[in-house]
CSV table of C-alpha atoms in Angstrom, one decimal:
chain,number,residue,atom,x,y,z
A,1,MET,CA,71.5,60.9,11.6
A,2,PRO,CA,68.2,62.4,13.1
A,3,THR,CA,67.3,66.0,11.7
A,4,SER,CA,67.0,68.7,13.3
A,5,ARG,CA,63.4,68.7,13.3
A,6,ASP,CA,63.5,65.5,15.3
A,7,ARG,CA,65.0,67.4,18.3
A,8,THR,CA,63.9,69.8,20.4
A,9,GLY,CA,66.2,72.6,21.5
A,10,PRO,CA,66.2,75.9,23.1
A,11,THR,CA,64.7,79.1,21.4
A,12,PHE,CA,67.1,82.1,21.1
A,13,LYS,CA,66.6,84.7,23.5
A,14,ALA,CA,68.5,88.0,23.0
A,15,VAL,CA,69.7,89.8,26.4
A,16,THR,CA,69.9,93.6,25.8
A,17,MET,CA,70.2,97.2,27.5
A,18,PRO,CA,66.8,96.4,29.3
A,19,GLN,CA,68.4,93.3,31.2
A,20,LEU,CA,71.8,94.8,32.1
A,21,ALA,CA,71.5,96.7,35.2
A,22,GLY,CA,70.2,93.5,36.8
A,23,LEU,CA,73.0,91.4,35.4
A,24,LEU,CA,75.5,94.1,36.4
A,25,ALA,CA,74.1,93.9,40.0
A,26,ARG,CA,74.5,90.1,39.6
A,27,ALA,CA,78.2,90.2,38.7
A,28,GLY,CA,78.7,92.3,42.2
A,29,LEU,CA,79.3,95.7,40.7
A,30,ASP,CA,78.4,98.7,43.2
A,31,PRO,CA,76.2,101.3,42.2
A,32,ALA,CA,78.6,103.6,41.0
A,33,ASP,CA,80.3,101.1,38.6
A,34,GLN,CA,77.0,100.0,37.2
A,35,LEU,CA,76.6,103.3,36.3
A,36,ARG,CA,79.7,103.6,34.6
A,37,ALA,CA,79.2,100.3,32.4
A,38,ARG,CA,75.8,101.6,31.5
A,39,ALA,CA,77.2,104.7,30.3
A,40,VAL,CA,80.3,102.8,28.2
A,41,ALA,CA,77.2,100.8,26.8
A,42,THR,CA,75.3,103.9,25.5
A,43,VAL,CA,78.5,104.4,23.4
A,44,LEU,CA,79.8,100.7,22.6
A,45,PRO,CA,77.1,98.3,21.6
A,46,PHE,CA,76.1,95.4,24.4
A,47,ARG,CA,73.8,92.7,23.1
A,48,THR,CA,74.2,89.0,24.5
A,49,ASN,CA,71.7,86.3,25.1
A,50,SER,CA,70.4,83.7,27.3
A,51,TYR,CA,73.2,80.8,26.1
A,52,VAL,CA,76.0,83.0,26.8
A,53,VAL,CA,74.8,84.3,30.3
A,54,ASP,CA,73.6,80.4,31.4
A,55,GLU,CA,76.4,78.1,29.9
A,56,LEU,CA,79.4,79.9,29.2
A,57,ILE,CA,79.8,82.6,32.3
A,58,ASP,CA,80.6,81.3,35.7
A,59,TRP,CA,79.2,84.0,37.7
A,60,ASP,CA,80.8,83.1,40.9
A,61,ALA,CA,83.7,84.4,39.4
A,62,ALA,CA,82.5,87.6,38.0
A,63,PRO,CA,83.1,90.5,37.2
A,64,ASP,CA,86.6,89.2,36.5
A,65,ASP,CA,85.5,86.2,34.7
A,66,PRO,CA,86.7,85.9,31.2
A,67,ILE,CA,83.4,85.2,29.2
A,68,TYR,CA,81.7,88.0,31.2
A,69,ARG,CA,84.6,90.2,30.5
A,70,LEU,CA,84.2,89.1,27.0
A,71,VAL,CA,80.3,90.5,26.3
A,72,PHE,CA,79.5,92.9,29.5
A,73,PRO,CA,81.3,96.4,29.2
A,74,GLN,CA,83.5,97.2,32.0
A,75,PRO,CA,83.3,100.6,33.9
A,76,ASP,CA,86.7,101.6,32.8
A,77,MET,CA,86.5,100.5,29.0
A,78,LEU,CA,86.7,104.1,27.5
A,79,PRO,CA,88.5,107.4,28.9
A,80,ALA,CA,87.2,108.5,32.4
A,81,ALA,CA,86.3,112.0,31.7
A,82,ASP,CA,83.7,110.4,28.5
A,83,VAL,CA,82.4,107.7,31.0
A,84,ASN,CA,81.8,110.4,33.6
A,85,ARG,CA,80.2,112.7,31.4
A,86,ILE,CA,77.8,110.1,30.1
A,87,ALA,CA,76.9,108.8,33.5
A,88,ARG,CA,76.0,112.1,34.5
A,89,LEU,CA,73.4,112.3,31.7
A,90,LEU,CA,72.0,108.8,32.7
A,91,SER,CA,71.5,109.8,36.2
A,92,GLY,CA,70.6,113.3,35.4
A,93,GLY,CA,67.4,112.2,33.2
A,94,ALA,CA,69.0,113.0,29.8
A,95,THR,CA,66.8,113.1,26.7
A,96,PRO,CA,67.4,110.4,24.1
A,97,GLY,CA,68.7,112.8,22.1
A,98,GLU,CA,71.3,114.3,23.9
A,99,LEU,CA,72.9,110.8,25.3
A,100,GLN,CA,73.0,110.0,21.5
A,101,ALA,CA,75.1,113.5,20.8
A,102,ALA,CA,77.4,112.8,23.7
A,103,ALA,CA,78.0,108.7,22.2
A,104,HIS,CA,78.5,110.1,19.2
A,105,ALA,CA,81.1,112.3,20.0
A,106,VAL,CA,83.0,109.8,22.1
A,107,ARG,CA,82.5,107.2,18.9
A,108,MET,CA,84.1,109.8,16.5
A,109,ARG,CA,87.1,109.7,18.7
A,110,LEU,CA,87.7,105.8,18.8
A,111,ASN,CA,89.1,105.5,15.2
A,112,PRO,CA,85.4,103.9,14.0
A,113,HIS,CA,87.1,102.6,10.8
A,114,PRO,CA,90.8,101.5,11.1
A,115,GLY,CA,93.2,101.2,8.5
A,116,GLU,CA,91.5,103.4,6.1
A,117,GLN,CA,89.3,101.0,5.0
A,118,LEU,CA,86.4,103.0,3.7
A,119,SER,CA,89.3,105.2,1.5
A,120,LEU,CA,91.6,102.6,0.3
A,121,ASN,CA,89.5,99.4,0.4
A,122,THR,CA,86.2,100.3,-1.2
A,123,PRO,CA,86.0,98.6,-4.6
A,124,ARG,CA,84.7,100.4,-7.8
A,125,LEU,CA,82.5,98.6,-10.8
A,126,ASN,CA,82.3,100.8,-14.1
A,127,GLY,CA,83.5,103.3,-12.7
A,128,GLU,CA,81.3,103.8,-9.4
A,129,PRO,CA,82.2,102.8,-5.5
A,130,VAL,CA,80.6,99.6,-4.3
A,131,HIS,CA,79.4,100.0,-1.2
A,132,GLY,CA,79.1,97.1,1.4
A,133,MET,CA,82.4,95.5,0.2
A,134,GLN,CA,85.8,95.8,1.0
A,135,HIS,CA,88.7,94.9,-1.5
A,136,LYS,CA,92.3,95.2,0.4
A,137,TYR,CA,94.0,92.2,-1.2
A,138,PRO,CA,93.9,91.1,-4.8
A,139,GLU,CA,92.8,87.5,-3.8
A,140,THR,CA,90.2,88.3,-1.6
A,141,VAL,CA,86.8,90.0,-1.2
A,142,LEU,CA,84.9,90.9,1.7
A,143,PHE,CA,81.1,91.4,1.5
A,144,PHE,CA,79.0,92.7,4.5
A,145,PRO,CA,75.2,91.1,3.7
A,146,GLN,CA,72.5,94.0,4.9
A,147,GLN,CA,70.5,91.4,6.8
A,148,GLY,CA,73.7,90.0,8.8
A,149,GLN,CA,74.9,93.1,10.3
A,150,THR,CA,74.3,92.0,13.9
A,151,CYS,CA,75.7,89.1,16.0
A,152,HIS,CA,74.1,86.7,18.4
A,153,ALA,CA,76.4,88.7,21.0
A,154,TYR,CA,78.7,91.4,20.7
A,155,CYS,CA,82.2,91.1,22.1
A,156,THR,CA,83.5,94.0,24.0
A,157,TYR,CA,86.7,94.2,21.9
A,158,CYS,CA,85.0,93.9,18.4
A,159,PHE,CA,86.6,96.3,16.2
A,160,ARG,CA,83.4,96.2,14.1
A,161,TRP,CA,81.8,98.0,16.5
A,162,PRO,CA,80.6,100.7,14.3
A,163,GLN,CA,78.0,98.3,12.5
A,164,PHE,CA,76.2,97.7,15.6
A,165,VAL,CA,75.4,101.1,17.2
A,166,GLY,CA,72.9,102.6,15.1
A,167,GLU,CA,74.6,105.1,13.0
A,168,PRO,CA,74.0,104.6,9.2
A,169,ASP,CA,77.3,106.4,8.1
A,170,LEU,CA,79.2,104.2,9.9
A,171,ARG,CA,77.8,101.0,8.8
A,172,MET,CA,79.0,98.8,5.9
A,173,ALA,CA,76.2,97.0,4.0
A,174,SER,CA,74.6,95.6,1.2
A,175,SER,CA,71.6,93.5,-0.2
A,176,ASP,CA,72.9,93.7,-3.6
A,177,ALA,CA,73.8,90.0,-4.5
A,178,ASP,CA,73.7,90.9,-8.3
A,179,THR,CA,76.5,93.3,-7.8
A,180,LEU,CA,78.5,91.1,-5.9
A,181,ARG,CA,79.0,88.4,-8.4
A,182,ALA,CA,79.3,91.1,-11.4
A,183,TYR,CA,82.4,92.5,-9.3
A,184,LEU,CA,83.9,89.0,-9.2
A,185,LEU,CA,83.3,88.1,-12.7
A,186,ALA,CA,85.0,91.5,-13.8
A,187,HIS,CA,88.0,90.7,-11.5
A,188,PRO,CA,89.4,87.0,-12.0
A,189,GLU,CA,92.4,87.4,-9.8
A,190,VAL,CA,89.7,87.3,-6.8
A,191,THR,CA,89.9,83.4,-5.7
A,192,SER,CA,88.1,83.8,-2.3
A,193,VAL,CA,84.9,85.8,-0.7
A,194,LEU,CA,84.5,86.4,2.9
A,195,ILE,CA,81.1,86.9,4.1
A,196,THR,CA,81.3,89.1,7.0
A,197,GLY,CA,79.5,91.1,9.2
A,198,GLY,CA,78.0,91.2,12.1
A,199,ASP,CA,77.7,87.5,11.6
A,200,PRO,CA,76.3,86.0,8.3
A,201,LEU,CA,74.5,83.1,10.4
A,202,ILE,CA,72.2,85.5,12.3
A,203,MET,CA,70.1,85.4,8.7
A,204,SER,CA,68.0,82.7,7.9
A,205,SER,CA,69.2,79.9,5.7
A,206,ALA,CA,67.1,81.3,2.6
A,207,VAL,CA,68.4,84.5,2.8
A,208,LEU,CA,72.1,83.5,3.3
A,209,ALA,CA,71.2,81.3,0.3
A,210,ARG,CA,70.5,84.4,-1.7
A,211,TYR,CA,73.8,85.6,-1.3
A,212,VAL,CA,76.0,82.6,-1.8
A,213,GLU,CA,74.0,80.6,-4.8
A,214,PRO,CA,75.1,82.8,-7.3
A,215,LEU,CA,78.5,82.6,-6.3
A,216,LEU,CA,78.9,79.1,-7.3
A,217,ASP,CA,79.1,79.2,-10.7
A,218,VAL,CA,81.7,82.3,-11.0
A,219,PRO,CA,84.8,80.0,-12.7
A,220,HIS,CA,87.7,81.5,-10.8
A,221,LEU,CA,86.1,81.5,-7.4
A,222,GLU,CA,87.9,78.5,-5.4
A,223,SER,CA,86.8,79.2,-1.6
A,224,ILE,CA,83.7,80.8,0.1
A,225,ARG,CA,84.4,82.1,4.0
A,226,ILE,CA,81.7,82.6,6.6
A,227,GLY,CA,82.7,84.8,9.3
A,228,THR,CA,81.2,83.8,12.4
A,229,LYS,CA,81.0,83.6,16.1
A,230,ALA,CA,77.7,81.4,16.2
A,231,LEU,CA,79.4,78.4,17.1
A,232,SER,CA,80.5,80.0,20.5
A,233,TYR,CA,77.6,82.1,21.0
A,234,TRP,CA,74.6,80.2,19.6
A,235,PRO,CA,75.4,76.6,18.6
A,236,HIS,CA,71.7,75.6,18.2
A,237,ARG,CA,72.0,77.8,15.1
A,238,VAL,CA,73.4,74.6,13.2
A,239,LEU,CA,71.7,72.3,15.8
A,240,THR,CA,68.1,72.7,16.4
A,241,ASP,CA,67.2,76.0,14.9
A,242,PRO,CA,63.8,75.5,12.6
A,243,ASP,CA,66.1,75.8,9.5
A,244,ALA,CA,69.2,74.2,10.9
A,245,ASP,CA,69.0,71.6,8.3
A,246,ASP,CA,68.6,74.0,5.4
A,247,LEU,CA,71.5,75.5,6.4
A,248,LEU,CA,74.0,72.8,6.3
A,249,ARG,CA,72.4,71.5,3.0
A,250,LEU,CA,73.2,75.2,1.8
A,251,PHE,CA,76.9,74.1,3.0
A,252,GLU,CA,76.8,70.7,0.9
A,253,ARG,CA,76.0,72.9,-2.0
A,254,VAL,CA,79.3,74.7,-1.5
A,255,GLY,CA,81.4,71.8,-1.3
A,256,SER,CA,79.5,69.8,-3.9
A,257,SER,CA,80.0,72.9,-6.6
A,258,GLY,CA,84.0,72.1,-6.3
A,259,ARG,CA,84.8,74.9,-3.6
A,260,THR,CA,86.1,74.9,-0.2
A,261,LEU,CA,83.5,76.4,2.4
A,262,ALA,CA,85.6,77.9,5.2
A,263,PHE,CA,84.0,79.0,8.7
A,264,MET,CA,86.5,81.5,10.1
A,265,ALA,CA,85.3,81.0,13.2
A,266,HIS,CA,86.3,83.1,16.6
A,267,TYR,CA,86.9,81.4,19.5
A,268,SER,CA,88.2,83.7,22.1
A,269,HIS,CA,88.6,81.4,25.1
A,270,PRO,CA,88.8,77.9,25.5
A,271,ARG,CA,85.6,77.4,27.9
A,272,GLU,CA,83.7,78.3,24.3
A,273,LEU,CA,84.2,74.9,23.6
A,274,GLU,CA,83.3,73.2,26.8
A,275,PRO,CA,79.3,72.9,26.1
A,276,GLU,CA,78.4,69.7,24.4
A,277,SER,CA,76.4,71.6,22.3
A,278,ALA,CA,78.9,73.9,21.1
A,279,ARG,CA,81.4,70.3,20.3
A,280,ARG,CA,78.3,69.2,18.4
A,281,ALA,CA,77.9,72.3,16.4
A,282,VAL,CA,81.5,71.6,15.2
A,283,ASP,CA,80.9,68.2,14.5
A,284,ARG,CA,77.5,68.9,12.2
A,285,ILE,CA,79.4,71.8,10.1
A,286,ARG,CA,82.4,69.3,9.9
A,287,GLY,CA,80.1,66.6,8.1
A,288,THR,CA,79.1,68.7,5.3
A,289,GLY,CA,82.6,69.1,4.3
A,290,ALA,CA,83.4,72.6,5.1
A,291,VAL,CA,86.6,73.2,7.2
A,292,ILE,CA,86.4,75.3,10.5
A,293,ARG,CA,89.4,78.0,11.3
A,294,ALA,CA,89.5,79.3,14.2
A,295,GLN,CA,91.1,83.0,15.1
A,296,ALA,CA,90.6,85.7,17.4
A,297,PRO,CA,92.6,88.7,19.1
A,298,LEU,CA,94.8,88.6,22.4
A,299,ILE,CA,92.6,90.6,24.6
A,300,ARG,CA,94.2,91.7,28.1
A,301,GLY,CA,91.8,90.3,30.8
A,302,ILE,CA,90.2,87.8,29.0
A,303,ASN,CA,92.8,85.4,27.2
A,304,ASP,CA,96.2,87.1,27.7
A,305,ARG,CA,97.9,84.0,29.4
A,306,ALA,CA,99.8,81.5,27.2
A,307,GLU,CA,98.0,78.6,28.7
A,308,ASP,CA,94.1,79.3,27.5
A,309,TRP,CA,95.8,79.7,24.0
A,310,ALA,CA,97.4,76.2,24.4
A,311,VAL,CA,94.3,74.5,25.6
A,312,LEU,CA,92.1,76.4,22.9
A,313,TRP,CA,94.2,75.2,20.2
A,314,ARG,CA,94.7,71.6,21.6
A,315,ARG,CA,90.9,71.4,22.0
A,316,LEU,CA,90.2,72.4,18.4
A,317,VAL,CA,92.8,70.4,17.0
A,318,ALA,CA,90.7,67.5,18.8
A,319,GLN,CA,87.6,68.4,17.0
A,320,GLY,CA,89.3,68.9,13.9
A,321,ALA,CA,89.3,72.3,13.3
A,322,VAL,CA,92.4,74.5,12.4
A,323,PRO,CA,94.3,76.8,14.4
A,324,TYR,CA,94.6,79.8,12.4
A,325,TYR,CA,95.4,83.3,13.5
A,326,LEU,CA,96.2,84.9,16.7
A,327,PHE,CA,95.6,88.8,16.1
A,328,VAL,CA,96.8,92.0,18.2
A,329,GLU,CA,93.9,93.9,19.4
A,330,ARG,CA,93.1,96.5,16.4
A,331,ASP,CA,93.4,100.4,16.7
A,332,THR,CA,90.0,101.2,17.0
A,333,GLY,CA,87.1,101.3,19.9
A,334,PRO,CA,88.5,100.8,23.6
A,335,GLN,CA,91.9,99.7,22.2
A,336,ASP,CA,93.7,101.3,25.0
A,337,TYR,CA,91.7,99.1,27.7
A,338,PHE,CA,92.2,95.7,26.0
A,339,ALA,CA,95.5,95.7,23.9
A,340,VAL,CA,98.7,93.8,24.7
A,341,PRO,CA,102.2,95.2,24.1
A,342,LEU,CA,103.6,93.4,21.2
A,343,ALA,CA,106.5,92.0,22.9
A,344,ARG,CA,104.0,90.6,25.4
A,345,ALA,CA,101.6,89.2,22.8
A,346,HIS,CA,104.5,87.5,21.0
A,347,GLU,CA,105.7,86.0,24.3
A,348,ILE,CA,102.3,84.9,24.7
A,349,PHE,CA,102.3,83.5,21.3
A,350,ARG,CA,105.8,81.7,21.7
A,351,ASP,CA,105.2,79.8,24.9
A,352,ALA,CA,101.6,78.7,24.1
A,353,TYR,CA,102.7,77.5,20.5
A,354,ALA,CA,105.6,75.7,22.3
A,355,GLN,CA,102.9,73.8,24.5
A,356,VAL,CA,101.0,72.2,21.2
A,357,SER,CA,101.7,69.2,18.6
A,358,GLY,CA,102.5,70.1,15.1
A,359,LEU,CA,98.8,69.9,14.0
A,360,ALA,CA,98.0,73.1,16.3
A,361,ARG,CA,101.2,74.8,14.7
A,362,THR,CA,99.2,75.8,11.9
A,363,VAL,CA,98.5,78.9,13.9
A,364,ARG,CA,100.0,82.2,12.9
A,365,GLY,CA,100.5,85.2,15.4
A,366,PRO,CA,100.9,87.7,16.8
A,367,ILE,CA,99.1,89.5,13.8
A,368,MET,CA,98.6,92.8,13.3
A,369,SER,CA,95.6,94.1,10.6
A,370,ALA,CA,97.2,97.1,9.8
A,371,THR,CA,96.5,99.6,6.6
A,372,PRO,CA,99.4,97.8,4.7
A,373,GLY,CA,98.5,94.7,5.5
A,374,LYS,CA,98.7,91.5,8.4
A,375,VAL,CA,101.9,92.0,9.6
A,376,GLN,CA,103.2,89.2,11.9
A,377,VAL,CA,105.7,89.8,14.7
A,378,ASP,CA,108.3,86.8,14.6
A,379,GLY,CA,110.3,87.6,17.3
A,380,VAL,CA,112.9,89.7,18.8
A,381,ALA,CA,116.6,89.9,17.7
A,382,GLU,CA,119.9,91.9,18.0
A,383,VAL,CA,120.5,93.5,14.8
A,384,ALA,CA,123.8,95.6,14.2
A,385,GLY,CA,124.1,95.7,18.1
A,386,GLN,CA,120.5,97.0,18.5
A,387,GLN,CA,117.4,95.1,20.2
A,388,ALA,CA,115.0,94.8,16.9
A,389,PHE,CA,111.4,93.4,16.4
A,390,VAL,CA,111.7,90.8,13.4
A,391,LEU,CA,108.4,90.9,11.4
A,392,HIS,CA,106.7,89.9,7.9
A,393,TYR,CA,103.9,90.6,6.1
A,394,VAL,CA,101.5,87.9,5.9
A,395,GLN,CA,99.6,89.4,3.2
A,396,ALA,CA,99.8,92.8,1.8
A,397,ARG,CA,98.4,95.5,-0.6
A,398,ASP,CA,101.7,95.4,-2.3
A,399,PRO,CA,101.8,91.3,-2.7
A,400,ASP,CA,105.9,92.1,-3.1
A,401,LEU,CA,105.8,92.6,0.5
A,402,VAL,CA,104.7,89.3,1.4
A,403,GLY,CA,107.2,87.2,3.1
A,404,ARG,CA,109.9,89.4,3.3
A,405,PRO,CA,111.6,89.9,6.7
A,406,PHE,CA,111.8,93.7,8.0
A,407,PHE,CA,113.2,94.8,11.6
A,408,ALA,CA,111.9,97.9,13.7
A,409,ALA,CA,113.3,99.3,16.7
A,410,TYR,CA,112.5,97.5,19.8
A,411,ASP,CA,109.8,99.0,21.6
A,412,PRO,CA,108.5,97.3,24.9
A,413,SER,CA,105.3,99.4,25.3
A,414,ALA,CA,104.4,99.6,21.4
A,415,ARG,CA,101.2,97.9,20.6
A,416,TRP,CA,100.6,98.8,16.9
A,417,LEU,CA,102.7,99.1,13.8
A,418,THR,CA,102.3,103.0,13.3
A,419,GLU,CA,103.9,102.9,16.9
A,420,LEU,CA,107.2,101.2,15.5
A,421,LYS,CA,110.2,103.0,14.6
A,422,PRO,CA,112.7,101.9,11.9
A,423,LEU,CA,115.9,100.8,12.8
A,424,PRO,CA,118.8,103.7,12.9
A,425,GLY,CA,120.2,103.7,9.0
A,426,ALA,CA,117.6,101.1,8.1
A,427,GLY,CA,115.4,103.4,5.9
A,428,PRO,CA,111.5,103.6,6.6
A,429,LEU,CA,109.3,100.3,7.5
A,430,PRO,CA,108.3,98.7,4.3
A,431,GLY,CA,104.8,99.8,3.2
A,432,VAL,CA,104.3,102.1,6.1
A,433,ASP,CA,104.4,105.9,5.0
């Protein structure tokens, strides 16, 4: 097989704020909506690239095209009062400092760190907090490499938005690979490390290797995961980028060490698998022995149709990837704009699940990644004469909760675990204060 150096490919070209106004106009937004969309992009991060703009978006369908909505700010994504206030600042020639202060005030109302992740998930080593890591479940540690805290493009719904807005106090990041290894050696219960961000594949292969290779002789480590959207937003990262072959050799070294390398690939819509380059990227990664597990949240106006999920899961299986999670939009950022009620989310999941073969039924959902753990909505049933959600923990801080079914009073408008109420006389919801 030819190496990437035997091929020519496109050069990555970021699309950022200076190009935003022209693309909003191309999408057909009137001047007032263009201004409001720019106001949203002052609060939440905007970044895409030429591949997404040229290969994935159907501009004839914009601004309603799902991929356009996936990466471009919507004029009504945030509360109208906040958007209008910042729009007035933009049109009035406010200073950068004034804009930043106004944006910061809005961000602080958007629950930048859901699930109490900074207070509950930050681990300690020798009595000191370890920054740039999260340890929520006994078996799994998350690591946020300093150089990987950006992406090839940003999703409008992203729950990691605080990583990208230029406020250091909101960011989780570390460049200390030695401390990561030391923490793992001190915690033999950890069998899996998720390298996340941002997107680790934004880093060069040499930088990524500095974090990965020290883990390959940790005796109890069974798997290394890479959380990435690169296969959708920049598949050339593993095809024709200058160090693409070095990257693939790194992936092979993980497998040769006796550990599984799992790509936790974010596919939000079936169109992301349509370009030939996207399919070839999947093939190249699978050729190293790595496994690709696909996950994404259910998002209003982007992928809230059962047909989209069924087609996506079938395409993934045809490519040899594993459908993994369908998430619920997290309680942060523009949740009010993008969230789908749990009852409707389960209907969509069930209808999509019914359209696929057993090979795609590896997928689990709808999943809320909440403070006590990952909660799956299994359905709606009648319990003691009352309609109730049936739920269980797929993963939990308290392992004793995992796999135990429980019930919550049915609420057709509830979008999150904290909005659910116990059934009368049933006691509190497990894991929820």
